[in-house]
C-alpha cells in the first residue's frame, strides 16, 4: 500500500484518483469526454472498465505522463442506480448541479445556461472522463482505451468531446502563465509551492480526513462511496482575447503600459513573475523559477501599490492581505486548479476577433464546493465588497453585465480603468464527484 505520512496524516494514495490530487505534466495534451448512461447495466459495465483505467495516486508508475480520471454528476450517479439515501447525502450544490446555480455564480446574460454549449448543464451529462498525457502518441493510446470502454456498450453515448492542451510555456489564451499558485496538501508527499504557506489539511481536498477546521467535511454515504473522493468542478470558459487586447491598447499610453496594465489586472506578468516581487518590470527568470515565483505575501503592500488589491490572483488568493480583518480565514477558501487551454492561440498582436472559440477548461478539485469554489467565485471574483470596492469585479474573469471599472493604486493619484467589458464568457460546466478507486468498484457492483 502506498502512503505518505505528514503531520500524522496518512492518505490512502492507492485509493485516491491521481488526477484529482497531482499536478499535471507540463506540457501536455488531453481530451475531455462526457458520456450519457441510457442503460443501467451498461453504465455499471462502463464503470467496471473505467475502474481498470483510472490511475491511483500511489501506484509506482503513477503517470505523471498519462492519466485517466473519472467523475460523475448527480444525474450520473442516479443513472447508475445509487440508492436515493446515498444521493441525498451529497451536498446540495452538487445535487442541484452547476446550471441550477448559474444566477449565484454570475452566469447570466451571455454566460447564462440558455446559451451554453449543448449538452453542458443538462441532465444528460452523466460521466466525465479526462485523459491527459505529456505525449501525443500516448494520449491517442489512452484515449483509445477510454473509447473502447464506452464504444462497445450500446447503452452508453458519447455526448461531448473537447480537446485541450497546455503549452510548454504554461501560458494560456490571454498570454499569461497559469497554474502557479496552488496549495500543497498534507500527506501527498509533494512539497509546498509557496515556502511561506503550510500545506493544507488533507480534508480540504480529499473526503474522509480532517480539514482546516479540525472536522471531517460532510461526506456522502456509505463510507465506501464518499471516502477518498473529491468534488470536481469543470467550466468551459471562452476568453475574448481580441477584446481584451483592444481594450488595453485603447487605455494604455504605449506598449510597455499595455503590458503593465495587463499585469496589474492579473497580479502577475505574462511570464508568471508576481507583481509583489517584480512591481515595475517583468522578470522572466523569476516567473520561470518555481522556488521563487510563489515566495511572497501582501503584508508589505496593504493598499496594493505593487499588486492591486482587485487583481485576479490577489482576489483569488489574498494570502495574508485579509489577516487584519480577522473575519476571513483564507485557508478555508483555497482550491486546487487544473486549468487547460482549448482552441487556437490568437497570434501575438492581433486585435481583431477571428471568431475562433478559445479559452480555458477550468477545473477545481476540493472537498467543499460551497466554501471553496463558490465562495471564491461569488465573493472574491464577482464582487468587490471585501476589498472596499463594491462596484468592481475581477478585471480579467469577473462576471459583469454592464461595463465595469478597475482601480490601480498609484501615487500621486490612483488610476481607474473604466468601461471594461467582460473578457470571459461561460460556455457551460458541471459539478462532478471523482470517487475513490474502491468507490468505483462499489458503483460497478451495485445491484439495485
Ligand atoms: C478564463 C478564466 C481564467 C483565467 C484566464 C485565469 C488566469 C489566471 C492566471 C494567469 C493566474 C496567475 C497564475 C497563477 O497564480 O497560477 C491565475 C491564478 C489563480 N486563479 Fe485564475 N483564471 C481564470 C479563472 C479563474 C476562476 C474561475 C477561479 C476561481 C473560481 C480562479 C482562481 C485562481 C486562483 C485560486 C489563482 C491562484 C492565486 C494564487 O494562489 O496566487 N481563476 N488565474
Coordinates of C-alpha atoms and ligand atoms in Angstrom, one line a residue:
X1 CA 0.0 0.0 0.0
X2 CA 1.4 3.4 -0.9
X3 CA 1.1 6.1 1.7
X4 CA 2.9 9.2 2.8
X5 CA 2.5 10.4 6.4
X6 CA 2.8 14.1 7.1
X7 CA 1.9 15.6 10.4
X8 CA 0.2 12.4 11.4
X9 CA -2.0 12.3 8.2
X10 CA -1.7 9.2 6.1
X11 CA -3.5 9.5 2.8
X12 CA -4.6 6.3 1.2
X13 CA -2.9 7.1 -2.1
X14 CA -3.7 3.7 -3.6
X15 CA -7.4 4.5 -3.4
X16 CA -7.4 8.2 -4.5
X17 CA -7.5 9.0 -8.2
X18 CA -4.2 10.6 -9.2
X19 CA -5.9 13.2 -11.5
X20 CA -7.6 14.8 -8.5
X21 CA -4.5 15.2 -6.5
X22 CA -1.4 15.6 -8.5
X23 CA -0.1 18.3 -10.8
X24 CA -0.4 17.6 -14.5
X25 CA 2.7 17.2 -16.5
X26 CA 3.8 20.2 -18.5
X27 CA 3.4 20.5 -21.4
X28 CA 0.6 18.1 -22.1
X29 CA -2.3 17.3 -24.4
X30 CA -5.6 15.9 -23.4
X31 CA -9.2 15.2 -24.1
X32 CA -12.4 15.6 -22.0
X33 CA -15.2 13.2 -22.7
X34 CA -18.8 13.4 -21.5
X35 CA -20.9 10.3 -21.5
X36 CA -24.6 9.6 -21.0
X37 CA -25.8 6.3 -19.5
X38 CA -29.1 5.1 -21.1
X39 CA -28.9 1.6 -19.8
X40 CA -28.1 0.9 -16.2
X41 CA -26.4 -2.4 -16.7
X42 CA -24.2 -0.9 -19.4
X43 CA -23.5 2.0 -17.1
X44 CA -22.1 -0.4 -14.4
X45 CA -20.1 -2.2 -17.1
X46 CA -18.7 1.1 -18.1
X47 CA -17.6 1.9 -14.5
X48 CA -16.0 -1.5 -14.2
X49 CA -14.0 -0.8 -17.4
X50 CA -13.1 2.7 -16.3
X51 CA -12.0 1.4 -12.9
X52 CA -9.3 -0.6 -14.6
X53 CA -8.1 2.5 -16.5
X54 CA -8.2 5.1 -13.7
X55 CA -4.9 5.8 -12.0
X56 CA -4.4 5.6 -8.3
X57 CA -2.3 8.4 -6.9
X58 CA 0.0 6.0 -5.2
X59 CA 0.8 3.5 -8.0
X60 CA 4.5 3.2 -8.6
X61 CA 4.0 4.0 -12.2
X62 CA 1.6 6.8 -11.5
X63 CA 1.7 8.5 -14.8
X64 CA 2.9 12.0 -14.3
X65 CA 2.8 11.3 -18.0
X66 CA -0.5 9.7 -18.8
X67 CA -3.6 9.6 -16.7
X68 CA -7.3 8.9 -16.8
X69 CA -9.7 10.4 -14.3
X70 CA -13.3 9.5 -13.9
X71 CA -16.0 11.6 -12.3
X72 CA -19.8 11.6 -12.1
X73 CA -22.6 14.1 -12.0
X74 CA -25.6 13.7 -9.7
X75 CA -27.6 12.5 -12.6
X76 CA -24.8 10.1 -13.5
X77 CA -24.9 8.5 -10.0
X78 CA -28.7 8.3 -10.3
X79 CA -28.5 6.7 -13.7
X80 CA -26.2 4.0 -12.1
X81 CA -28.8 3.3 -9.5
X82 CA -27.1 4.7 -6.4
X83 CA -29.8 4.4 -3.7
X84 CA -31.7 7.6 -3.0
X85 CA -30.5 7.7 0.6
X86 CA -26.9 8.0 -0.7
X87 CA -27.8 10.5 -3.4
X88 CA -29.4 12.6 -0.7
X89 CA -26.2 12.5 1.4
X90 CA -24.3 14.6 -1.2
X91 CA -24.0 18.3 -0.6
X92 CA -27.0 20.3 -2.0
X93 CA -24.8 22.3 -4.5
X94 CA -23.7 19.0 -6.1
X95 CA -27.2 17.7 -6.2
X96 CA -28.5 20.9 -7.9
X97 CA -25.7 21.0 -10.5
X98 CA -24.0 24.0 -11.9
X99 CA -26.7 25.2 -14.3
X100 CA -29.2 25.5 -11.4
X101 CA -26.6 27.6 -9.5
X102 CA -25.9 29.9 -12.6
X103 CA -27.5 33.0 -11.1
X104 CA -25.5 32.7 -7.9
X105 CA -22.3 32.1 -9.9
X106 CA -22.8 35.1 -12.0
X107 CA -23.5 33.1 -15.1
X108 CA -26.1 35.4 -16.5
X109 CA -26.6 37.2 -19.9
X110 CA -24.2 35.8 -22.5
X111 CA -23.0 33.3 -19.9
X112 CA -26.4 32.0 -18.8
X113 CA -27.2 28.3 -19.3
X114 CA -29.7 29.0 -22.1
X115 CA -26.6 30.0 -24.2
X116 CA -24.4 27.1 -23.0
X117 CA -22.9 24.7 -25.4
X118 CA -25.1 21.5 -25.6
X119 CA -25.2 19.2 -23.6
X120 CA -23.4 21.2 -20.9
X121 CA -25.6 21.8 -17.9
X122 CA -28.2 19.3 -18.9
X123 CA -29.3 16.2 -17.1
X124 CA -27.8 14.2 -20.0
X125 CA -24.3 14.7 -18.6
X126 CA -23.5 11.6 -16.5
X127 CA -19.9 10.7 -16.6
X128 CA -16.8 12.8 -17.3
X129 CA -13.6 11.1 -18.4
X130 CA -10.4 13.1 -18.6
X131 CA -7.4 11.7 -20.5
X132 CA -4.1 13.5 -20.3
X133 CA -0.6 12.9 -21.5
X134 CA 2.7 14.6 -22.0
X135 CA 3.0 12.7 -25.2
X136 CA 0.6 12.9 -28.2
X137 CA 1.1 9.2 -29.1
X138 CA 0.5 8.0 -25.5
X139 CA -2.6 10.2 -25.4
X140 CA -4.0 8.6 -28.5
X141 CA -3.4 5.2 -27.0
X142 CA -5.0 6.1 -23.7
X143 CA -7.9 7.8 -25.4
X144 CA -8.4 4.7 -27.5
X145 CA -8.7 2.6 -24.3
X146 CA -11.3 5.1 -22.9
X147 CA -13.1 4.9 -26.3
X148 CA -13.2 1.1 -26.2
X149 CA -14.5 1.3 -22.6
X150 CA -17.7 3.0 -23.8
X151 CA -18.0 2.3 -27.6
X152 CA -18.7 -1.4 -27.1
X153 CA -21.7 -0.6 -24.8
X154 CA -24.8 0.3 -26.7
X155 CA -26.4 1.8 -23.6
X156 CA -23.7 4.5 -23.4
X157 CA -23.5 7.6 -25.6
X158 CA -20.5 9.8 -26.1
X159 CA -22.2 13.3 -26.0
X160 CA -19.3 15.8 -25.8
X161 CA -15.7 15.8 -26.5
X162 CA -13.2 18.6 -26.0
X163 CA -9.5 18.6 -26.9
X164 CA -7.2 20.6 -24.7
X165 CA -3.6 21.3 -24.2
X166 CA -1.0 23.0 -22.0
X167 CA 1.8 24.8 -23.8
X168 CA 5.4 24.3 -22.7
X169 CA 5.4 27.9 -21.5
X170 CA 2.4 27.3 -19.3
X171 CA 0.7 30.3 -21.0
X172 CA -3.0 30.4 -21.8
X173 CA -5.0 32.4 -24.3
X174 CA -4.6 35.8 -22.7
X175 CA -0.8 35.2 -22.8
X176 CA -0.3 34.7 -19.1
X177 CA 1.5 31.7 -17.5
X178 CA -1.1 29.9 -15.3
X179 CA -1.2 27.2 -12.7
X180 CA 1.5 28.7 -10.5
X181 CA -0.4 29.4 -7.3
X182 CA -1.6 26.1 -5.9
X183 CA -1.8 24.8 -2.3
X184 CA 0.1 21.8 -1.3
X185 CA -1.7 19.1 0.6
X186 CA -0.6 17.2 3.7
X187 CA 0.1 13.5 3.0
X188 CA 0.7 13.8 -0.7
X189 CA 4.4 14.0 -0.4
X190 CA 4.5 16.9 -2.7
X191 CA 6.4 20.0 -1.5
X192 CA 4.7 23.3 -1.0
X193 CA 4.9 25.7 -4.0
X194 CA 4.7 28.6 -1.5
X195 CA 7.5 28.2 1.0
X196 CA 5.7 30.6 3.3
X197 CA 2.5 28.6 3.5
X198 CA 2.0 25.3 5.4
X199 CA 0.4 22.6 3.3
X200 CA -3.4 22.4 3.6
X201 CA -5.0 19.7 5.8
X202 CA -5.9 16.8 3.5
X203 CA -9.6 17.1 4.3
X204 CA -9.7 20.4 2.4
X205 CA -9.2 18.4 -0.8
X206 CA -10.0 14.7 -0.1
X207 CA -13.1 13.5 1.8
X208 CA -12.6 11.3 4.9
X209 CA -9.8 13.3 6.5
X210 CA -9.9 16.3 8.9
X211 CA -9.9 19.7 7.2
X212 CA -8.6 23.0 8.4
X213 CA -11.4 23.3 11.0
X214 CA -10.3 20.0 12.6
X215 CA -13.6 18.5 11.5
X216 CA -14.4 15.8 8.9
X217 CA -16.1 17.5 5.9
X218 CA -19.6 16.3 5.2
X219 CA -19.1 13.0 3.3
X220 CA -21.6 11.1 1.1
X221 CA -22.7 7.8 2.5
X222 CA -22.0 4.9 2.6
X223 CA -18.4 5.4 3.6
X224 CA -17.1 3.4 0.7
X225 CA -18.7 5.8 -1.7
X226 CA -17.5 9.0 -0.1
X227 CA -14.1 8.3 1.4
X228 CA -11.1 9.3 -0.7
X229 CA -13.3 11.1 -3.2
X230 CA -13.4 14.7 -4.1
X231 CA -15.7 17.2 -5.8
X232 CA -14.6 18.4 -9.2
X233 CA -15.9 21.5 -11.0
X234 CA -15.3 21.9 -14.6
X235 CA -16.2 25.0 -16.6
X236 CA -15.6 25.8 -20.3
X237 CA -14.6 29.5 -20.3
X238 CA -14.4 31.3 -23.6
X239 CA -11.8 34.1 -23.5
X240 CA -12.4 37.3 -25.5
X241 CA -8.7 37.7 -26.3
X242 CA -9.1 40.3 -29.1
X243 CA -11.5 42.4 -27.0
X244 CA -9.0 42.2 -24.1
X245 CA -6.1 43.3 -26.2
X246 CA -8.1 46.1 -27.9
X247 CA -9.2 47.3 -24.5
X248 CA -5.6 47.5 -23.2
X249 CA -4.4 49.2 -26.4
X250 CA -7.1 51.9 -26.0
X251 CA -6.3 52.6 -22.4
X252 CA -2.5 52.3 -22.4
X253 CA -0.1 55.1 -23.2
X254 CA 2.3 52.8 -25.1
X255 CA 3.2 49.1 -25.5
X256 CA 5.0 48.9 -22.2
X257 CA 2.0 50.4 -20.5
X258 CA -0.2 47.8 -22.1
X259 CA 2.0 45.1 -20.5
X260 CA 1.8 46.9 -17.2
X261 CA -2.0 47.2 -17.2
X262 CA -2.3 43.6 -18.2
X263 CA 0.0 42.6 -15.3
X264 CA -2.0 44.9 -12.9
X265 CA -5.2 43.1 -13.9
X266 CA -3.7 39.6 -13.3
X267 CA -1.3 40.3 -10.4
X268 CA 1.5 38.7 -12.4
X269 CA 3.3 39.5 -15.5
X270 CA 2.8 37.3 -18.5
X271 CA 5.9 35.3 -17.6
X272 CA 4.4 34.5 -14.3
X273 CA 6.6 36.8 -12.3
X274 CA 4.4 38.2 -9.4
X275 CA 3.9 42.0 -9.1
X276 CA 4.6 41.6 -5.4
X277 CA 8.2 40.7 -6.2
X278 CA 8.6 42.5 -9.6
X279 CA 6.4 45.6 -9.4
X280 CA 8.0 47.7 -12.1
X281 CA 9.1 45.4 -14.9
X282 CA 8.7 41.8 -15.9
X283 CA 11.3 39.4 -14.7
X284 CA 11.0 36.2 -16.8
X285 CA 13.7 34.4 -14.8
X286 CA 11.6 34.9 -11.7
X287 CA 8.4 33.9 -13.5
X288 CA 10.1 30.6 -14.5
X289 CA 11.6 29.8 -11.1
X290 CA 9.2 27.6 -9.1
X291 CA 11.2 28.2 -5.9
X292 CA 10.7 31.9 -6.1
X293 CA 7.6 32.7 -8.1
X294 CA 5.3 31.9 -5.2
X295 CA 7.5 33.1 -2.4
X296 CA 5.6 36.3 -1.4
X297 CA 2.8 37.7 0.7
X298 CA 0.9 41.0 0.5
X299 CA 1.7 42.2 4.1
X300 CA 4.1 44.9 2.8
X301 CA 1.6 46.2 0.3
X302 CA -1.7 46.6 2.0
X303 CA -3.0 49.2 -0.4
X304 CA -1.9 47.4 -3.5
X305 CA 0.7 49.8 -4.9
X306 CA 2.7 46.9 -6.1
X307 CA -0.1 44.4 -6.7
X308 CA -3.6 45.9 -6.9
X309 CA -6.0 44.6 -4.3
X310 CA -8.5 43.9 -7.1
X311 CA -6.2 42.0 -9.4
X312 CA -7.2 38.5 -10.3
X313 CA -4.6 36.4 -8.5
X314 CA -4.8 38.6 -5.3
X315 CA -8.6 38.3 -5.2
X316 CA -8.4 34.6 -5.8
X317 CA -5.9 34.1 -3.1
X318 CA -5.4 37.1 -0.9
X319 CA -2.8 35.2 1.1
X320 CA -2.2 37.4 4.3
X321 CA -3.9 40.5 2.9
X322 CA -7.1 39.9 4.9
X323 CA -5.4 39.0 8.1
X324 CA -6.1 42.3 9.8
X325 CA -9.8 42.0 9.2
X326 CA -9.7 38.7 11.1
X327 CA -13.1 37.5 9.9
X328 CA -11.8 35.5 6.9
X329 CA -9.5 32.5 7.1
X330 CA -8.1 32.4 3.6
X331 CA -7.0 28.8 4.1
X332 CA -10.7 27.8 4.1
X333 CA -11.0 29.1 0.5
X334 CA -8.1 27.6 -1.2
X335 CA -8.6 25.3 -4.2
X336 CA -6.7 23.0 -6.5
X337 CA -6.9 24.3 -10.0
X338 CA -6.2 22.3 -13.1
X339 CA -6.7 24.8 -16.0
X340 CA -6.2 23.6 -19.6
X341 CA -6.3 25.6 -22.8
X342 CA -8.6 24.8 -25.7
X343 CA -8.8 26.3 -29.1
X344 CA -6.1 28.1 -31.2
X345 CA -4.0 30.8 -29.6
X346 CA -4.6 34.2 -31.2
X347 CA -1.3 35.2 -32.8
X348 CA 0.5 38.0 -30.9
X349 CA -0.6 41.5 -31.7
X350 CA -3.8 40.5 -33.4
X351 CA -6.6 42.7 -32.0
X352 CA -9.4 41.7 -34.5
X353 CA -11.6 38.9 -33.3
X354 CA -11.1 35.9 -35.7
X355 CA -14.3 34.2 -34.5
X356 CA -12.4 31.1 -33.1
X357 CA -13.5 29.6 -29.8
X358 CA -10.6 29.7 -27.4
X359 CA -10.2 29.7 -23.7
X360 CA -9.8 27.5 -20.7
X361 CA -11.3 24.4 -19.3
X362 CA -11.2 25.5 -15.7
X363 CA -11.1 22.6 -13.3
X364 CA -11.4 22.8 -9.5
X365 CA -10.9 19.9 -7.1
X366 CA -11.8 20.2 -3.4
X367 CA -13.8 18.8 -0.6
X368 CA -16.1 21.9 -0.2
X369 CA -17.9 23.1 -3.3
X370 CA -19.5 25.9 -1.5
X371 CA -16.9 27.4 0.7
X372 CA -14.1 26.9 -1.8
X373 CA -15.1 27.2 -5.5
X374 CA -18.4 29.0 -5.0
X375 CA -17.1 31.3 -2.3
X376 CA -14.1 32.4 -4.3
X377 CA -16.2 32.9 -7.5
X378 CA -19.0 34.8 -5.9
X379 CA -17.4 36.8 -3.0
X380 CA -13.9 37.4 -4.3
X381 CA -14.1 37.4 -8.1
X382 CA -17.6 38.6 -8.9
X383 CA -17.8 41.1 -6.0
X384 CA -15.6 43.8 -4.5
X385 CA -17.1 44.4 -1.1
X386 CA -14.3 42.5 0.6
X387 CA -11.7 44.9 -0.8
X388 CA -13.9 48.0 -0.3
X389 CA -14.8 48.3 -4.0
X390 CA -18.4 47.1 -4.1
X391 CA -18.9 48.1 -7.7
X392 CA -15.9 46.3 -9.1
X393 CA -15.4 42.7 -10.1
X394 CA -12.3 40.8 -11.1
X395 CA -11.0 42.7 -14.2
X396 CA -10.0 39.5 -16.0
X397 CA -12.6 36.9 -15.2
X398 CA -15.3 38.7 -13.1
X399 CA -18.9 38.4 -14.1
X400 CA -20.4 41.8 -15.2
X401 CA -23.4 42.6 -17.4
X402 CA -22.5 46.3 -17.6
X403 CA -19.1 47.6 -18.3
X404 CA -17.1 47.7 -15.1
X405 CA -14.1 49.5 -13.7
X406 CA -10.8 48.6 -12.1
X407 CA -8.8 50.7 -9.7
X408 CA -5.0 50.7 -9.7
X409 CA -3.4 52.2 -6.7
X410 CA -0.6 54.6 -7.6
X411 CA 1.0 57.8 -6.5
X412 CA 0.1 60.7 -6.6
X413 CA -3.4 59.7 -7.8
X414 CA -4.8 56.3 -8.4
X415 CA -5.6 55.2 -11.9
X416 CA -9.1 53.9 -12.8
X417 CA -9.9 51.9 -15.9
X418 CA -13.5 52.5 -16.9
X419 CA -15.9 50.9 -19.4
X420 CA -14.3 47.5 -19.0
X421 CA -16.4 44.8 -20.8
X422 CA -16.4 41.2 -19.7
X423 CA -13.5 39.2 -21.1
X424 CA -14.6 35.7 -20.1
X425 CA -17.9 34.0 -21.1
X426 CA -19.1 30.7 -19.5
X427 CA -19.9 28.2 -22.2
X428 CA -21.1 25.6 -19.7
X429 CA -19.9 23.3 -17.0
X430 CA -20.8 20.8 -14.3
X431 CA -20.3 19.8 -10.7
X432 CA -18.9 16.3 -10.5
X433 CA -17.7 13.9 -7.9
X434 CA -14.4 12.0 -8.5
X435 CA -14.8 8.9 -6.4
X436 CA -12.0 6.7 -5.0
X437 CA -11.0 3.5 -6.7
X438 CA -12.9 1.4 -4.2
X439 CA -16.0 3.6 -4.8
X440 CA -15.7 2.9 -8.5
X441 CA -15.7 -0.8 -7.7
X442 CA -18.7 -0.3 -5.4
X443 CA -20.6 1.6 -8.1
X444 CA -19.8 -1.1 -10.7
X445 CA -21.2 -3.8 -8.4
X446 CA -24.4 -2.1 -7.3
X447 CA -27.4 -4.4 -7.6
X448 CA -30.3 -2.1 -7.0
Ligands
LIG1 C1 -10.7 32.2 -18.2 C2 -10.6 32.3 -16.9 C3 -9.4 32.4 -16.1 C4 -8.1 32.8 -16.4 C5 -7.6 33.2 -17.8 C6 -7.3 32.8 -15.3 C7 -5.9 33.1 -15.2 C8 -5.2 33.1 -14.1 C9 -3.8 33.5 -14.1 C10 -3.0 34.0 -15.3 C11 -3.3 33.3 -12.8 C12 -1.9 33.7 -12.3 C13 -1.0 32.5 -12.3 C14 -1.2 31.6 -11.1 O1 -1.0 32.0 -10.0 O2 -1.4 30.4 -11.3 C15 -4.4 32.8 -12.0 C16 -4.4 32.5 -10.7 C17 -5.5 32.0 -10.0 N1 -6.8 31.9 -10.4 FE1 -7.4 32.2 -12.3 N2 -8.1 32.4 -14.2 C18 -9.3 32.2 -14.6 C19 -10.4 31.8 -13.9 C20 -10.4 31.5 -12.6 C21 -11.5 31.1 -11.8 C22 -13.0 31.0 -12.3 C23 -11.1 30.9 -10.5 C24 -11.8 30.5 -9.3 C25 -13.1 30.4 -9.1 C26 -9.7 31.2 -10.5 C27 -8.8 31.1 -9.4 C28 -7.5 31.3 -9.4 C29 -6.6 31.1 -8.2 C30 -7.1 30.5 -6.9 C31 -5.4 31.5 -8.6 C32 -4.1 31.4 -7.8 C33 -3.8 32.6 -7.0 C34 -2.6 32.4 -6.1 O3 -2.5 31.4 -5.4 O4 -1.8 33.3 -6.0 N3 -9.3 31.6 -11.7 N4 -5.5 32.7 -12.9

